Amino acid sequence: MDMRKPIVSIFACLALNAICGEVTPHVEGDVYTFSEAGEYSGSITGSKTIVMAGSGTLTLKGLGDGFTGSFVIRNGGILTADTMAHFGAPTAITVENGGQFKTPANSAGGLTTADVTFCGSGPDGSGAIYVQSQNNKAYFKTTKMSGDATIQVQTGNDAWSSSVFGEALDMQGYTLSMNGQGMWKLGMA
């Protein structure tokens, strides 16, 4: 049996920054920090904080309505889920410069419990917030910019829905740019 093959596969996966399977967070009190790309199917309930602190994509697959905490995305990290329901019911989402909050493709629903603060243009310039389909309206309770920012709206004529920003977007004097083929508008539908 050649023991080098599994090691080579692991290193190749890490080098390509691909999703390599289940990852484990570092837990300190109520803070769950992920520093690598991958999938997380575990259950985190209550008012905890999930931090995506490394580069690459973290895909949540197990959170549900029992999660009522917050997300912090930084350092080139991308936080997504396989369905909108797997984000749980967060009360806050903070996207720091270089991070990205990405909605799952073709998954209906919104995050109407979340107060969102964001800045930057994401890890690759595509957007600090990335909405992928017309079925996914990613509404937030409130939205506030903490610096110049870019959003990505891809496909559909109502992808970046009227209530994405809630009733208002607090730009605080910063500049907002948009990438993609979708549409967004302020105000409630």
PDB file of N, CA and C in Angstrom, residues 56-123:
ATOM      1  N   GLY A  56     -10.921  31.061   1.009  1.00  0.00           N
ATOM      2  CA  GLY A  56     -11.687  29.955   0.457  1.00  0.00           C
ATOM      3  C   GLY A  56     -13.130  30.010   0.907  1.00  0.00           C
ATOM      4  N   THR A  57     -13.898  28.997   0.535  1.00  0.00           N
ATOM      5  CA  THR A  57     -15.340  28.976   0.771  1.00  0.00           C
ATOM      6  C   THR A  57     -15.710  28.009   1.878  1.00  0.00           C
ATOM      7  N   LEU A  58     -16.478  28.493   2.843  1.00  0.00           N
ATOM      8  CA  LEU A  58     -17.068  27.659   3.875  1.00  0.00           C
ATOM      9  C   LEU A  58     -18.547  27.521   3.545  1.00  0.00           C
ATOM     10  N   THR A  59     -19.014  26.285   3.354  1.00  0.00           N
ATOM     11  CA  THR A  59     -20.409  26.010   3.039  1.00  0.00           C
ATOM     12  C   THR A  59     -21.089  25.401   4.254  1.00  0.00           C
ATOM     13  N   LEU A  60     -22.106  26.088   4.766  1.00  0.00           N
ATOM     14  CA  LEU A  60     -22.875  25.580   5.899  1.00  0.00           C
ATOM     15  C   LEU A  60     -23.945  24.633   5.384  1.00  0.00           C
ATOM     16  N   LYS A  61     -24.089  23.485   6.039  1.00  0.00           N
ATOM     17  CA  LYS A  61     -25.054  22.487   5.593  1.00  0.00           C
ATOM     18  C   LYS A  61     -25.969  22.006   6.703  1.00  0.00           C
ATOM     19  N   GLY A  62     -25.848  22.540   7.904  1.00  0.00           N
ATOM     20  CA  GLY A  62     -26.626  21.979   8.981  1.00  0.00           C
ATOM     21  C   GLY A  62     -27.294  22.967   9.912  1.00  0.00           C
ATOM     22  N   LEU A  63     -26.977  24.255   9.800  1.00  0.00           N
ATOM     23  CA  LEU A  63     -27.619  25.210  10.691  1.00  0.00           C
ATOM     24  C   LEU A  63     -29.091  25.302  10.329  1.00  0.00           C
ATOM     25  N   GLY A  64     -29.915  25.575  11.279  1.00  0.00           N
ATOM     26  CA  GLY A  64     -31.341  25.755  11.039  1.00  0.00           C
ATOM     27  C   GLY A  64     -31.830  26.912  11.880  1.00  0.00           C
ATOM     28  N   ASP A  65     -33.131  26.980  12.077  1.00  0.00           N
ATOM     29  CA  ASP A  65     -33.708  28.082  12.837  1.00  0.00           C
ATOM     30  C   ASP A  65     -33.179  28.181  14.255  1.00  0.00           C
ATOM     31  N   GLY A  66     -32.569  27.114  14.769  1.00  0.00           N
ATOM     32  CA  GLY A  66     -32.013  27.143  16.120  1.00  0.00           C
ATOM     33  C   GLY A  66     -30.805  28.039  16.253  1.00  0.00           C
ATOM     34  N   PHE A  67     -30.162  28.403  15.114  1.00  0.00           N
ATOM     35  CA  PHE A  67     -29.020  29.328  15.156  1.00  0.00           C
ATOM     36  C   PHE A  67     -29.549  30.745  15.083  1.00  0.00           C
ATOM     37  N   THR A  68     -29.275  31.533  16.111  1.00  0.00           N
ATOM     38  CA  THR A  68     -29.750  32.921  16.172  1.00  0.00           C
ATOM     39  C   THR A  68     -28.598  33.880  16.450  1.00  0.00           C
ATOM     40  N   GLY A  69     -27.406  33.480  16.085  1.00  0.00           N
ATOM     41  CA  GLY A  69     -26.224  34.284  16.374  1.00  0.00           C
ATOM     42  C   GLY A  69     -25.822  35.171  15.227  1.00  0.00           C
ATOM     43  N   SER A  70     -24.501  35.313  15.040  1.00  0.00           N
ATOM     44  CA  SER A  70     -23.981  36.233  14.029  1.00  0.00           C
ATOM     45  C   SER A  70     -22.891  35.575  13.206  1.00  0.00           C
ATOM     46  N   PHE A  71     -22.674  36.139  12.014  1.00  0.00           N
ATOM     47  CA  PHE A  71     -21.605  35.718  11.118  1.00  0.00           C
ATOM     48  C   PHE A  71     -20.620  36.875  10.966  1.00  0.00           C
ATOM     49  N   VAL A  72     -19.324  36.545  10.938  1.00  0.00           N
ATOM     50  CA  VAL A  72     -18.277  37.509  10.612  1.00  0.00           C
ATOM     51  C   VAL A  72     -17.431  36.856   9.528  1.00  0.00           C
ATOM     52  N   ILE A  73     -17.245  37.567   8.403  1.00  0.00           N
ATOM     53  CA  ILE A  73     -16.489  37.015   7.277  1.00  0.00           C
ATOM     54  C   ILE A  73     -15.328  37.957   6.998  1.00  0.00           C
ATOM     55  N   ARG A  74     -14.103  37.406   6.980  1.00  0.00           N
ATOM     56  CA  ARG A  74     -12.906  38.241   6.805  1.00  0.00           C
ATOM     57  C   ARG A  74     -11.794  37.485   6.089  1.00  0.00           C
ATOM     58  N   ASN A  75     -10.707  38.174   5.806  1.00  0.00           N
ATOM     59  CA  ASN A  75      -9.456  37.587   5.300  1.00  0.00           C
ATOM     60  C   ASN A  75      -9.606  36.772   4.022  1.00  0.00           C
ATOM     61  N   GLY A  76     -10.435  37.230   3.097  1.00  0.00           N
ATOM     62  CA  GLY A  76     -10.591  36.510   1.835  1.00  0.00           C
ATOM     63  C   GLY A  76     -11.527  35.332   1.923  1.00  0.00           C
ATOM     64  N   GLY A  77     -12.246  35.197   3.029  1.00  0.00           N
ATOM     65  CA  GLY A  77     -13.174  34.092   3.197  1.00  0.00           C
ATOM     66  C   GLY A  77     -14.511  34.350   2.529  1.00  0.00           C
ATOM     67  N   ILE A  78     -15.162  33.270   2.124  1.00  0.00           N
ATOM     68  CA  ILE A  78     -16.501  33.324   1.542  1.00  0.00           C
ATOM     69  C   ILE A  78     -17.386  32.418   2.392  1.00  0.00           C
ATOM     70  N   LEU A  79     -18.511  32.953   2.859  1.00  0.00           N
ATOM     71  CA  LEU A  79     -19.468  32.153   3.626  1.00  0.00           C
ATOM     72  C   LEU A  79     -20.706  31.957   2.782  1.00  0.00           C
ATOM     73  N   THR A  80     -21.103  30.693   2.607  1.00  0.00           N
ATOM     74  CA  THR A  80     -22.314  30.354   1.873  1.00  0.00           C
ATOM     75  C   THR A  80     -22.984  29.174   2.571  1.00  0.00           C
ATOM     76  N   ALA A  81     -24.094  28.738   2.022  1.00  0.00           N
ATOM     77  CA  ALA A  81     -24.805  27.563   2.535  1.00  0.00           C
ATOM     78  C   ALA A  81     -25.414  26.838   1.349  1.00  0.00           C
ATOM     79  N   ASP A  82     -25.755  25.565   1.518  1.00  0.00           N
ATOM     80  CA  ASP A  82     -26.341  24.839   0.396  1.00  0.00           C
ATOM     81  C   ASP A  82     -27.808  25.206   0.199  1.00  0.00           C
ATOM     82  N   THR A  83     -28.474  25.745   1.217  1.00  0.00           N
ATOM     83  CA  THR A  83     -29.818  26.323   1.087  1.00  0.00           C
ATOM     84  C   THR A  83     -29.897  27.534   2.011  1.00  0.00           C
ATOM     85  N   MET A  84     -30.832  28.435   1.749  1.00  0.00           N
ATOM     86  CA  MET A  84     -30.988  29.599   2.628  1.00  0.00           C
ATOM     87  C   MET A  84     -31.317  29.162   4.052  1.00  0.00           C
ATOM     88  N   ALA A  85     -32.065  28.086   4.211  1.00  0.00           N
ATOM     89  CA  ALA A  85     -32.443  27.608   5.542  1.00  0.00           C
ATOM     90  C   ALA A  85     -31.224  27.220   6.378  1.00  0.00           C
ATOM     91  N   HIS A  86     -30.146  26.813   5.728  1.00  0.00           N
ATOM     92  CA  HIS A  86     -28.964  26.385   6.470  1.00  0.00           C
ATOM     93  C   HIS A  86     -28.122  27.542   6.995  1.00  0.00           C
ATOM     94  N   PHE A  87     -28.518  28.771   6.725  1.00  0.00           N
ATOM     95  CA  PHE A  87     -27.898  29.917   7.405  1.00  0.00           C
ATOM     96  C   PHE A  87     -28.497  30.092   8.796  1.00  0.00           C
ATOM     97  N   GLY A  88     -29.623  29.458   9.065  1.00  0.00           N
ATOM     98  CA  GLY A  88     -30.311  29.647  10.336  1.00  0.00           C
ATOM     99  C   GLY A  88     -31.067  30.963  10.331  1.00  0.00           C
ATOM    100  N   ALA A  89     -31.150  31.581  11.493  1.00  0.00           N
ATOM    101  CA  ALA A  89     -31.840  32.868  11.651  1.00  0.00           C
ATOM    102  C   ALA A  89     -30.875  33.862  12.303  1.00  0.00           C
ATOM    103  N   PRO A  90     -29.803  34.241  11.586  1.00  0.00           N
ATOM    104  CA  PRO A  90     -28.803  35.121  12.197  1.00  0.00           C
ATOM    105  C   PRO A  90     -29.370  36.509  12.501  1.00  0.00           C
ATOM    106  N   THR A  91     -28.848  37.109  13.554  1.00  0.00           N
ATOM    107  CA  THR A  91     -29.262  38.471  13.901  1.00  0.00           C
ATOM    108  C   THR A  91     -28.285  39.505  13.362  1.00  0.00           C
ATOM    109  N   ALA A  92     -27.076  39.078  12.985  1.00  0.00           N
ATOM    110  CA  ALA A  92     -26.088  40.021  12.445  1.00  0.00           C
ATOM    111  C   ALA A  92     -25.170  39.302  11.460  1.00  0.00           C
ATOM    112  N   ILE A  93     -24.809  40.027  10.392  1.00  0.00           N
ATOM    113  CA  ILE A  93     -23.822  39.550   9.427  1.00  0.00           C
ATOM    114  C   ILE A  93     -22.858  40.703   9.204  1.00  0.00           C
ATOM    115  N   THR A  94     -21.576  40.456   9.452  1.00  0.00           N
ATOM    116  CA  THR A  94     -20.553  41.479   9.218  1.00  0.00           C
ATOM    117  C   THR A  94     -19.596  40.953   8.166  1.00  0.00           C
ATOM    118  N   VAL A  95     -19.503  41.664   7.041  1.00  0.00           N
ATOM    119  CA  VAL A  95     -18.569  41.303   5.982  1.00  0.00           C
ATOM    120  C   VAL A  95     -17.469  42.348   5.989  1.00  0.00           C
ATOM    121  N   GLU A  96     -16.280  41.935   6.429  1.00  0.00           N
ATOM    122  CA  GLU A  96     -15.140  42.840   6.475  1.00  0.00           C
ATOM    123  C   GLU A  96     -14.471  42.889   5.106  1.00  0.00           C
ATOM    124  N   ASN A  97     -13.620  43.900   4.908  1.00  0.00           N
ATOM    125  CA  ASN A  97     -12.928  44.073   3.637  1.00  0.00           C
ATOM    126  C   ASN A  97     -12.214  42.778   3.262  1.00  0.00           C
ATOM    127  N   GLY A  98     -12.494  42.269   2.065  1.00  0.00           N
ATOM    128  CA  GLY A  98     -11.897  41.026   1.578  1.00  0.00           C
ATOM    129  C   GLY A  98     -12.770  39.806   1.767  1.00  0.00           C
ATOM    130  N   GLY A  99     -13.820  39.909   2.578  1.00  0.00           N
ATOM    131  CA  GLY A  99     -14.730  38.787   2.788  1.00  0.00           C
ATOM    132  C   GLY A  99     -15.914  38.857   1.843  1.00  0.00           C
ATOM    133  N   GLN A 100     -16.713  37.773   1.820  1.00  0.00           N
ATOM    134  CA  GLN A 100     -17.898  37.738   0.967  1.00  0.00           C
ATOM    135  C   GLN A 100     -18.985  36.863   1.585  1.00  0.00           C
ATOM    136  N   PHE A 101     -20.206  37.382   1.610  1.00  0.00           N
ATOM    137  CA  PHE A 101     -21.386  36.607   1.982  1.00  0.00           C
ATOM    138  C   PHE A 101     -22.068  36.250   0.679  1.00  0.00           C
ATOM    139  N   LYS A 102     -22.216  34.944   0.403  1.00  0.00           N
ATOM    140  CA  LYS A 102     -22.722  34.487  -0.892  1.00  0.00           C
ATOM    141  C   LYS A 102     -23.963  33.631  -0.689  1.00  0.00           C
ATOM    142  N   THR A 103     -25.056  34.033  -1.314  1.00  0.00           N
ATOM    143  CA  THR A 103     -26.284  33.250  -1.188  1.00  0.00           C
ATOM    144  C   THR A 103     -26.184  32.007  -2.071  1.00  0.00           C
ATOM    145  N   PRO A 104     -26.854  30.924  -1.682  1.00  0.00           N
ATOM    146  CA  PRO A 104     -26.840  29.731  -2.516  1.00  0.00           C
ATOM    147  C   PRO A 104     -27.674  29.929  -3.782  1.00  0.00           C
ATOM    148  N   ALA A 105     -27.266  29.289  -4.859  1.00  0.00           N
ATOM    149  CA  ALA A 105     -27.990  29.404  -6.122  1.00  0.00           C
ATOM    150  C   ALA A 105     -29.347  28.709  -6.015  1.00  0.00           C
ATOM    151  N   ASN A 106     -30.344  29.327  -6.601  1.00  0.00           N
ATOM    152  CA  ASN A 106     -31.682  28.737  -6.725  1.00  0.00           C
ATOM    153  C   ASN A 106     -32.265  28.228  -5.407  1.00  0.00           C
ATOM    154  N   SER A 107     -32.118  29.008  -4.372  1.00  0.00           N
ATOM    155  CA  SER A 107     -32.671  28.657  -3.074  1.00  0.00           C
ATOM    156  C   SER A 107     -33.507  29.820  -2.578  1.00  0.00           C
ATOM    157  N   ALA A 108     -34.780  29.600  -2.422  1.00  0.00           N
ATOM    158  CA  ALA A 108     -35.695  30.679  -2.037  1.00  0.00           C
ATOM    159  C   ALA A 108     -35.550  31.004  -0.555  1.00  0.00           C
ATOM    160  N   GLY A 109     -35.975  32.210  -0.192  1.00  0.00           N
ATOM    161  CA  GLY A 109     -35.981  32.612   1.203  1.00  0.00           C
ATOM    162  C   GLY A 109     -35.128  33.831   1.434  1.00  0.00           C
ATOM    163  N   GLY A 110     -35.143  34.301   2.650  1.00  0.00           N
ATOM    164  CA  GLY A 110     -34.373  35.473   2.991  1.00  0.00           C
ATOM    165  C   GLY A 110     -33.896  35.405   4.426  1.00  0.00           C
ATOM    166  N   LEU A 111     -33.139  36.396   4.821  1.00  0.00           N
ATOM    167  CA  LEU A 111     -32.593  36.477   6.174  1.00  0.00           C
ATOM    168  C   LEU A 111     -33.122  37.748   6.827  1.00  0.00           C
ATOM    169  N   THR A 112     -34.401  37.797   7.049  1.00  0.00           N
ATOM    170  CA  THR A 112     -35.069  39.009   7.538  1.00  0.00           C
ATOM    171  C   THR A 112     -34.763  39.310   8.993  1.00  0.00           C
ATOM    172  N   THR A 113     -34.029  38.437   9.666  1.00  0.00           N
ATOM    173  CA  THR A 113     -33.653  38.674  11.058  1.00  0.00           C
ATOM    174  C   THR A 113     -32.300  39.355  11.177  1.00  0.00           C
ATOM    175  N   ALA A 114     -31.574  39.505  10.059  1.00  0.00           N
ATOM    176  CA  ALA A 114     -30.167  39.925  10.108  1.00  0.00           C
ATOM    177  C   ALA A 114     -29.961  41.415   9.855  1.00  0.00           C
ATOM    178  N   ASP A 115     -29.206  42.031  10.757  1.00  0.00           N
ATOM    179  CA  ASP A 115     -28.671  43.369  10.535  1.00  0.00           C
ATOM    180  C   ASP A 115     -27.307  43.171   9.874  1.00  0.00           C
ATOM    181  N   VAL A 116     -27.122  43.750   8.687  1.00  0.00           N
ATOM    182  CA  VAL A 116     -25.915  43.512   7.901  1.00  0.00           C
ATOM    183  C   VAL A 116     -25.053  44.765   7.843  1.00  0.00           C
ATOM    184  N   THR A 117     -23.751  44.572   8.076  1.00  0.00           N
ATOM    185  CA  THR A 117     -22.756  45.625   7.902  1.00  0.00           C
ATOM    186  C   THR A 117     -21.715  45.075   6.930  1.00  0.00           C
ATOM    187  N   PHE A 118     -21.388  45.845   5.878  1.00  0.00           N
ATOM    188  CA  PHE A 118     -20.452  45.313   4.888  1.00  0.00           C
ATOM    189  C   PHE A 118     -19.594  46.399   4.268  1.00  0.00           C
ATOM    190  N   CYS A 119     -18.444  45.984   3.730  1.00  0.00           N
ATOM    191  CA  CYS A 119     -17.553  46.864   2.982  1.00  0.00           C
ATOM    192  C   CYS A 119     -16.664  46.001   2.098  1.00  0.00           C
ATOM    193  N   GLY A 120     -15.979  46.638   1.194  1.00  0.00           N
ATOM    194  CA  GLY A 120     -15.032  45.943   0.336  1.00  0.00           C
ATOM    195  C   GLY A 120     -15.681  45.349  -0.898  1.00  0.00           C
ATOM    196  N   SER A 121     -14.873  44.623  -1.656  1.00  0.00           N
ATOM    197  CA  SER A 121     -15.351  44.048  -2.914  1.00  0.00           C
ATOM    198  C   SER A 121     -15.181  42.541  -2.954  1.00  0.00           C
ATOM    199  N   GLY A 122     -15.013  41.915  -1.801  1.00  0.00           N
ATOM    200  CA  GLY A 122     -14.871  40.466  -1.766  1.00  0.00           C
ATOM    201  C   GLY A 122     -13.462  40.023  -2.060  1.00  0.00           C
ATOM    202  N   PRO A 123     -13.202  38.726  -1.995  1.00  0.00           N
ATOM    203  CA  PRO A 123     -11.841  38.224  -2.195  1.00  0.00           C
ATOM    204  C   PRO A 123     -11.330  38.345  -3.622  1.00  0.00           C
TER     205      PRO A 123
END
